[in-house]
CSV table of C-alpha atoms in Angstrom, one decimal:
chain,number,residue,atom,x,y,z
C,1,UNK,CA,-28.1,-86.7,159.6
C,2,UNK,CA,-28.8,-90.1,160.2
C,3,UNK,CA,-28.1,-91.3,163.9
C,4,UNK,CA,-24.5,-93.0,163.8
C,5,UNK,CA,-23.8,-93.3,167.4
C,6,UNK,CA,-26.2,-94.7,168.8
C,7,UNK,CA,-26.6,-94.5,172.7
C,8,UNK,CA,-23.6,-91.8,172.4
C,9,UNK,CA,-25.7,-88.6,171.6
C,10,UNK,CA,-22.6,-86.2,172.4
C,11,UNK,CA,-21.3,-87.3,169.5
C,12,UNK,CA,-23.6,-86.7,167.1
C,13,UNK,CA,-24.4,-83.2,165.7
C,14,UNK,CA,-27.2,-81.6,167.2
C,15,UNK,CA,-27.9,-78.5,165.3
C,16,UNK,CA,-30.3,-77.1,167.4
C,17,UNK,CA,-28.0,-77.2,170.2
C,18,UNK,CA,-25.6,-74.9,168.1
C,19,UNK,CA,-25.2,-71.5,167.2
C,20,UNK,CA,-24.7,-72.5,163.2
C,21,UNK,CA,-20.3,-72.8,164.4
C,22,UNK,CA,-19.8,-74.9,160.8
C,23,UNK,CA,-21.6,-72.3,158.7
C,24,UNK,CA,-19.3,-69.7,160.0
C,25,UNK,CA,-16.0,-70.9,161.5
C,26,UNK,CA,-14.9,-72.8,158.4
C,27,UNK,CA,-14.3,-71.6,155.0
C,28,UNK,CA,-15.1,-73.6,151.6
C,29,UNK,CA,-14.3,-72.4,147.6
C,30,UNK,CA,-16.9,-72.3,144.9
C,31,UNK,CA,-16.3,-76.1,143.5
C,32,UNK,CA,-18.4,-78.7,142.9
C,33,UNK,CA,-19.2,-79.2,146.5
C,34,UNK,CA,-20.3,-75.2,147.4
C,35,UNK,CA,-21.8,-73.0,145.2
C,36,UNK,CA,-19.6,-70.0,146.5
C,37,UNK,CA,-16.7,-68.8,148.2
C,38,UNK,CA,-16.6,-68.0,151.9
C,39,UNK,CA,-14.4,-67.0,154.2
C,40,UNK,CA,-13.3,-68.6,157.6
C,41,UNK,CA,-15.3,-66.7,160.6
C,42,UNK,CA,-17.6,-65.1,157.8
C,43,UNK,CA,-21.3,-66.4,158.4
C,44,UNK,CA,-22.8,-68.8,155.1
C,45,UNK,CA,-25.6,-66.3,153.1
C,46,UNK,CA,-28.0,-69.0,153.8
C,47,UNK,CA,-27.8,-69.1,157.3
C,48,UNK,CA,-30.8,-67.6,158.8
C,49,UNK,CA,-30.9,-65.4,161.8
C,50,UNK,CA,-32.4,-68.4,163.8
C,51,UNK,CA,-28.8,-70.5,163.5
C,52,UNK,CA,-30.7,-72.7,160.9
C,53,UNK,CA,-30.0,-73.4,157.2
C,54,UNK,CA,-32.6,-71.5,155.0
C,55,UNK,CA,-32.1,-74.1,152.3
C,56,UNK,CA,-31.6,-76.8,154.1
C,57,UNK,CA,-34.0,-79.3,151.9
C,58,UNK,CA,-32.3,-78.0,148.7
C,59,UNK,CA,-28.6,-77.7,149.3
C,60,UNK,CA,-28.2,-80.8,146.5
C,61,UNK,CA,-29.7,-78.7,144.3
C,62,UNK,CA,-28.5,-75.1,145.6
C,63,UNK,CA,-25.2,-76.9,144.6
C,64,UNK,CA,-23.7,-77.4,148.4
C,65,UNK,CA,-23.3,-80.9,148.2
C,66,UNK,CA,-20.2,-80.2,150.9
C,67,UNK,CA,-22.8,-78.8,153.4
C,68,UNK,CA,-24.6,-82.6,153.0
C,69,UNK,CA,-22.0,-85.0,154.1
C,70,UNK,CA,-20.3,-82.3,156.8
C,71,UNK,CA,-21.0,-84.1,160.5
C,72,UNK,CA,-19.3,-82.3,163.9
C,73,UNK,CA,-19.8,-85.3,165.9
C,74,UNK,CA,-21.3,-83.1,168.4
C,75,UNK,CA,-18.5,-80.5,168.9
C,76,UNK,CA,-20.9,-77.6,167.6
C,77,UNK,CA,-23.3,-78.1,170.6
C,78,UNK,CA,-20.2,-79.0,172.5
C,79,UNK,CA,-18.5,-75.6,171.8
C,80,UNK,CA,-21.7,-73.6,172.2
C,81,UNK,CA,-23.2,-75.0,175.2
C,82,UNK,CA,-20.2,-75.9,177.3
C,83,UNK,CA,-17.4,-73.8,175.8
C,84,UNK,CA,-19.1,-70.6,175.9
C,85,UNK,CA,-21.8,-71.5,178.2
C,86,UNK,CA,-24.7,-70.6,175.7
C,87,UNK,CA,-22.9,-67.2,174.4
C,88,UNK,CA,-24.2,-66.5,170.9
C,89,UNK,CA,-21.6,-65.0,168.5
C,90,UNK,CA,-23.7,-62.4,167.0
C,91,UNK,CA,-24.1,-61.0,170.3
C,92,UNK,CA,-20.4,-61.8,171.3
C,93,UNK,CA,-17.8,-59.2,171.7
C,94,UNK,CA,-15.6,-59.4,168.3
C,95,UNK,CA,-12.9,-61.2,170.1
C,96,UNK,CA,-14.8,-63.6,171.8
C,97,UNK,CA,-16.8,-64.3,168.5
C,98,UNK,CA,-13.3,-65.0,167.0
C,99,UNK,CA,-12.1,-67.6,169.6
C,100,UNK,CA,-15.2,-69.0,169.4
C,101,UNK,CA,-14.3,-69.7,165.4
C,102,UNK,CA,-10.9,-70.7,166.5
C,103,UNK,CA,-12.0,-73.0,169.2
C,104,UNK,CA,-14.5,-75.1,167.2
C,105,UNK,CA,-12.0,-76.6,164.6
C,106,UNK,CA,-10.3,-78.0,167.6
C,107,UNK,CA,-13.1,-79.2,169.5
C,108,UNK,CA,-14.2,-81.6,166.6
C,109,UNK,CA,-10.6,-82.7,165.7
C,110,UNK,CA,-11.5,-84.4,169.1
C,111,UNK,CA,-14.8,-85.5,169.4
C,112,UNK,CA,-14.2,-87.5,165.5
C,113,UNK,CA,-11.1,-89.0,168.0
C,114,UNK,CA,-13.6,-89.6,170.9
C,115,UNK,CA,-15.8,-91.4,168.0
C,116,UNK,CA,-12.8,-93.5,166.8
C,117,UNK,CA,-11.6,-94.5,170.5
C,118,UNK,CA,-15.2,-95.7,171.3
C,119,UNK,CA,-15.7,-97.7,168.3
C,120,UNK,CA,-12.1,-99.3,168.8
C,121,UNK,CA,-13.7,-100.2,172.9
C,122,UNK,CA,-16.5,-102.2,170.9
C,123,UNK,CA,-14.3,-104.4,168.8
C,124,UNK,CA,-13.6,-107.6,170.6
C,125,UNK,CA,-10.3,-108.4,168.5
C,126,UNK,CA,-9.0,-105.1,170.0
C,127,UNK,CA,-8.9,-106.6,173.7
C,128,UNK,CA,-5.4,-106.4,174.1
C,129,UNK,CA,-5.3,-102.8,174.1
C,130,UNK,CA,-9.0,-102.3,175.5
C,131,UNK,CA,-7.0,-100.8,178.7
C,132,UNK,CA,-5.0,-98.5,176.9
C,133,UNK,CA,-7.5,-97.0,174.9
C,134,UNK,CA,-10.4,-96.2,177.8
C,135,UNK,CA,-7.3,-94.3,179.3
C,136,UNK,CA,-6.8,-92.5,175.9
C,137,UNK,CA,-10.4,-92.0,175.4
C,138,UNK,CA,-10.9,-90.4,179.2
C,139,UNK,CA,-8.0,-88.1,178.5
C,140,UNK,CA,-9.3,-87.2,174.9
C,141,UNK,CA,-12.8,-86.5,176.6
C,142,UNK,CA,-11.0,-84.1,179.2
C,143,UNK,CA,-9.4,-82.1,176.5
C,144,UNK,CA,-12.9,-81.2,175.1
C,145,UNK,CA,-13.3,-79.9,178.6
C,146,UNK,CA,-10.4,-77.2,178.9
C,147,UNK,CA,-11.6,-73.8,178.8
C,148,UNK,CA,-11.8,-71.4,175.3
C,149,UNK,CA,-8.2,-70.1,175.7
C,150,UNK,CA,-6.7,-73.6,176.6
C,151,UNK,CA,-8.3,-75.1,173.4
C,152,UNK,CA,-7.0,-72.2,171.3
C,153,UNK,CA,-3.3,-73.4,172.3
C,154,UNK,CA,-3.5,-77.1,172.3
C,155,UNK,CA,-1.6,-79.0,170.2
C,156,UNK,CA,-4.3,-81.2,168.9
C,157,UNK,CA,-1.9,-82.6,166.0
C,158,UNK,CA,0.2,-84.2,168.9
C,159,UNK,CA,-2.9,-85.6,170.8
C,160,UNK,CA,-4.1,-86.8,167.4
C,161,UNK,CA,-0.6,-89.1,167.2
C,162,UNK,CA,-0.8,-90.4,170.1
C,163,UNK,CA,-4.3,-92.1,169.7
C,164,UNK,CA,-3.5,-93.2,166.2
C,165,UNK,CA,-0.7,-95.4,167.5
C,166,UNK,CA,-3.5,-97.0,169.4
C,167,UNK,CA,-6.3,-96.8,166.4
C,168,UNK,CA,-2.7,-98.4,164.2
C,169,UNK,CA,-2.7,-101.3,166.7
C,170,UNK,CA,-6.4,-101.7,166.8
C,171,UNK,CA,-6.6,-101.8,163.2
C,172,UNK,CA,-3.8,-104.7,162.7
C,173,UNK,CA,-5.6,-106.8,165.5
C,174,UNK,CA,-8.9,-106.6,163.6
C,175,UNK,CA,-7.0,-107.5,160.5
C,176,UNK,CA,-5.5,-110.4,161.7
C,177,UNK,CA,-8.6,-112.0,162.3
C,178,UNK,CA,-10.0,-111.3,159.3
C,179,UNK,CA,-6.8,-112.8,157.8
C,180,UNK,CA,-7.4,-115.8,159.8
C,181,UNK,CA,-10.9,-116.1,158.4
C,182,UNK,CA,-9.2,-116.6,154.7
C,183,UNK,CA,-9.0,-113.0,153.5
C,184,UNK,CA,-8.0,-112.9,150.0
C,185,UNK,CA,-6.5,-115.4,148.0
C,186,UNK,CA,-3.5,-115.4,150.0
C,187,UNK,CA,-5.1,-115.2,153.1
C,188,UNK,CA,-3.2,-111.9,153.9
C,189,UNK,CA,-5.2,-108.4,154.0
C,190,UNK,CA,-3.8,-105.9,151.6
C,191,UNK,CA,-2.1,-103.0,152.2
C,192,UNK,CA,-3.8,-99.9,150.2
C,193,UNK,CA,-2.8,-97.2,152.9
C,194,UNK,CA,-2.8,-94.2,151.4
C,195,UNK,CA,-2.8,-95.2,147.7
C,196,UNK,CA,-4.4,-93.4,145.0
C,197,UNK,CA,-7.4,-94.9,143.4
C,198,UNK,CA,-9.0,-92.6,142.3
C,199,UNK,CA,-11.9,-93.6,139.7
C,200,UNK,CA,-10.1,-97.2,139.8
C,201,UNK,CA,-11.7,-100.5,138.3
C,202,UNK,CA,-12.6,-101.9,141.8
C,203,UNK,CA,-15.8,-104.1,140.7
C,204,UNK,CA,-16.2,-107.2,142.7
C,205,UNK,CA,-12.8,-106.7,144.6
C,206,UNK,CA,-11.6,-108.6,147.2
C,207,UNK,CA,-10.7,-106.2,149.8
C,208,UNK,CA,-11.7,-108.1,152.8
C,209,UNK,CA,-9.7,-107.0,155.8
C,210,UNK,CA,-7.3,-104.6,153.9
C,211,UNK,CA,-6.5,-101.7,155.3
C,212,UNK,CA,-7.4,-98.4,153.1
C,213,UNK,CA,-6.4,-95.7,155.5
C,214,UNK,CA,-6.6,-92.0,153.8
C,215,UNK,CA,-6.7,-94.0,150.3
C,216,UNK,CA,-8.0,-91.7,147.8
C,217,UNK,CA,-11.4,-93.6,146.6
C,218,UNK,CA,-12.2,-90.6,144.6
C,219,UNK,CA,-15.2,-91.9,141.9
C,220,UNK,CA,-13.8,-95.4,142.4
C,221,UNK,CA,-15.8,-98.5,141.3
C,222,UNK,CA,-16.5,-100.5,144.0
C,223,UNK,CA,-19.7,-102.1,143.0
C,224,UNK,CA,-20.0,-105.2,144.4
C,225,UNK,CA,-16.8,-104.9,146.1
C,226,UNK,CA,-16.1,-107.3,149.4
C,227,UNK,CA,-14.7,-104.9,152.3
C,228,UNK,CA,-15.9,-106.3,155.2
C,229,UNK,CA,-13.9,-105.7,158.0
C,230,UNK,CA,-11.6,-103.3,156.2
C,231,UNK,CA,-10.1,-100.3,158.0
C,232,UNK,CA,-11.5,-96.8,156.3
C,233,UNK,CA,-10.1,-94.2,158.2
C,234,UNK,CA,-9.5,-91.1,156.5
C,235,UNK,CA,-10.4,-92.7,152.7
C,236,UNK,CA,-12.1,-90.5,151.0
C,237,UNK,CA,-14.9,-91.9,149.1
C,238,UNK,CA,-16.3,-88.8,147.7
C,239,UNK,CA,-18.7,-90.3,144.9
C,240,UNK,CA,-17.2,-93.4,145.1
C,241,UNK,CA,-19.8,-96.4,143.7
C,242,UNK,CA,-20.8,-98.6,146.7
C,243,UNK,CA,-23.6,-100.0,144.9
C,244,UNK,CA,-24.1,-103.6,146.2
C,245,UNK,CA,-21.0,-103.8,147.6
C,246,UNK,CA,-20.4,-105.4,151.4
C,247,UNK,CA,-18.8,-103.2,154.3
C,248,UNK,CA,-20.1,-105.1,157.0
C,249,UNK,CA,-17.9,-104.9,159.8
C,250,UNK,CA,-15.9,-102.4,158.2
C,251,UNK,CA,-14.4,-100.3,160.9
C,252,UNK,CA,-13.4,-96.4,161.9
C,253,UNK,CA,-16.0,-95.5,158.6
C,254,UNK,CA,-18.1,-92.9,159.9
C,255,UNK,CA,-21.1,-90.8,158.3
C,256,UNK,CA,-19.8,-88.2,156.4
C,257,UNK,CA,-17.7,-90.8,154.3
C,258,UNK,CA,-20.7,-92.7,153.6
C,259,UNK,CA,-23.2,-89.8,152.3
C,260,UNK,CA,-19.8,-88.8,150.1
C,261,UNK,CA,-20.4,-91.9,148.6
C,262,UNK,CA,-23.0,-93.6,146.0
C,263,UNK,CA,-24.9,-96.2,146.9
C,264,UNK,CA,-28.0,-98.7,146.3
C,265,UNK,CA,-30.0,-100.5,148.2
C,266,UNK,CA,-28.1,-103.6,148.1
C,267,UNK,CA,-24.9,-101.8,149.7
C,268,UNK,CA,-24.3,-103.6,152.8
C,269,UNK,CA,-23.4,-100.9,155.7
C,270,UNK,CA,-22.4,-101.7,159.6
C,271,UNK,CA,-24.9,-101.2,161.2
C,272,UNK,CA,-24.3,-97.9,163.2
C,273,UNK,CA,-24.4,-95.6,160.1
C,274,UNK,CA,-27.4,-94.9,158.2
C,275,UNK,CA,-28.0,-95.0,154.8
C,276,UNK,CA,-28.0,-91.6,152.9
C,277,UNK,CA,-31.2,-90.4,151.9
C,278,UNK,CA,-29.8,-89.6,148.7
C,279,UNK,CA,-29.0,-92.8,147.5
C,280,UNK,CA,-32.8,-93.1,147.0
């Protein structure tokens, strides 16, 4: 997985550092992203004794796609390391092995928040609520401290409200510059939150400081598309074209979205996420 956060290692996935938490905890259906069905808190068949995928350099082919563009942001090693203080499943008692399973989800519910908060610190147009959102990002990163049995409890779905208001606000401050920079024909950024566009005609679109949070991108065209400084949280861009099109300075996109995604060499990316191997 390329390196997305750079100078903020805890937030990447370190799979060494992890006793293989996403190929057990969490369950996927034979689809067109895994080849099989599996169970939450059953391990993957093709995890290997040593916590490592066994096909690791053919899971395209193998027909786990899913498995390719999965990122923890570093809660595995989080969870493994801190959590449960090195404590391997396998050699686990049951009911530890199962809060372990339980505990995970949680943990990377908040680290993906912790990677949202400290992007939002690094936008300059987000200024005005640079105080509030250090004090949101310290309490976030104390969360990801409690113990096994406080995480198992924790209403993560409330936590997760609180911050969007924040990410909400950062996300119209970014706009508004972009807006004021002559976005669009109107010079007002569009409003595609949650729409469905799936597999739609997006060639050459002016999307320039819209805001596409949770739209569903699904297989869309968006060669050659203009979506700089456009909020992406949450779209899903599962083999969306990207092919020459321009998301530089698009914000709150992270690396899974991206390797869902197609894309050419000419597809502009910020400049914190890496470009998939398998556009090649």
């Amino acid at each position: 997985m390329p390196d997305q956060t750079a100078g903020l290692p805890e937030l990447r996935g370190d799979c060494g550092s992890c006793f293989g938490l996403c190929c057990v905890a969490l369950p996927f259906a034979a689809s067109a992203d895994f080849a099989l069905d599996k169970p939450a808190g059953r391990a993957c068949p093709n995890l290997a004794a040593d916590h490592r995928c066994g096909i690791h350099a053919r899971l395209r082919d193998e027909g786990f796609t899913g498995c390719t563009v999965y990122d923890c942001f570093g809660a595995g090693q989080k969870v493994s390391r801190h959590t449960f203080g090195g404590q391997d499943w396998r050699t686990a008692p049951k009911e530890r092995a199962r809060l372990m399973f339980d505990v995970f989800p949680v943990v990377r519910q908040l680290h993906e928040l912790l990677w949202y908060l400290t992007e939002a610190l690094s936008l300059p147009a987000a200024r005005p609520v640079h105080a509030d959102l250090r004090r949101a990002l310290g309490a976030t990163e104390r969360l990801t401290l409690l113990s096994a049995e406080e995480l198992a409890v924790l209403d993560v779905a409330a936590h997760r409200q609180e911050v969007n208001v924040l990410l909400l606000r950062t996300s119209e401050l970014v706009r508004a510059g972009a807006a004021g920079r002559g976005t669009g024909k109107s010079g007002k950024a569009k409003d595609r939150r949650g729409a469905d566009l799936m597999g739609a005609r997006l060639r050459g679109a002016d999307l320039r400081g819209a805001t596409l949070r949770g739209a569903y991108l699904i297989a869309a065209d968006l060669t050659g598309a203009d979506l700089r400084d456009a909020d992406l949280i949450g779209a899903d861009l599962r083999d969306a074209d990207l092919s020459d099109a321009d998301l530089t300075g698009a914000f709150f996109l992270t690396q899974p979205q991206v390797n869902a995604a197609r894309g050419n060499a000419g597809t502009k990316l910020p400049a914190a996420l890496g470009r998939p191997t398998h556009w090649e």
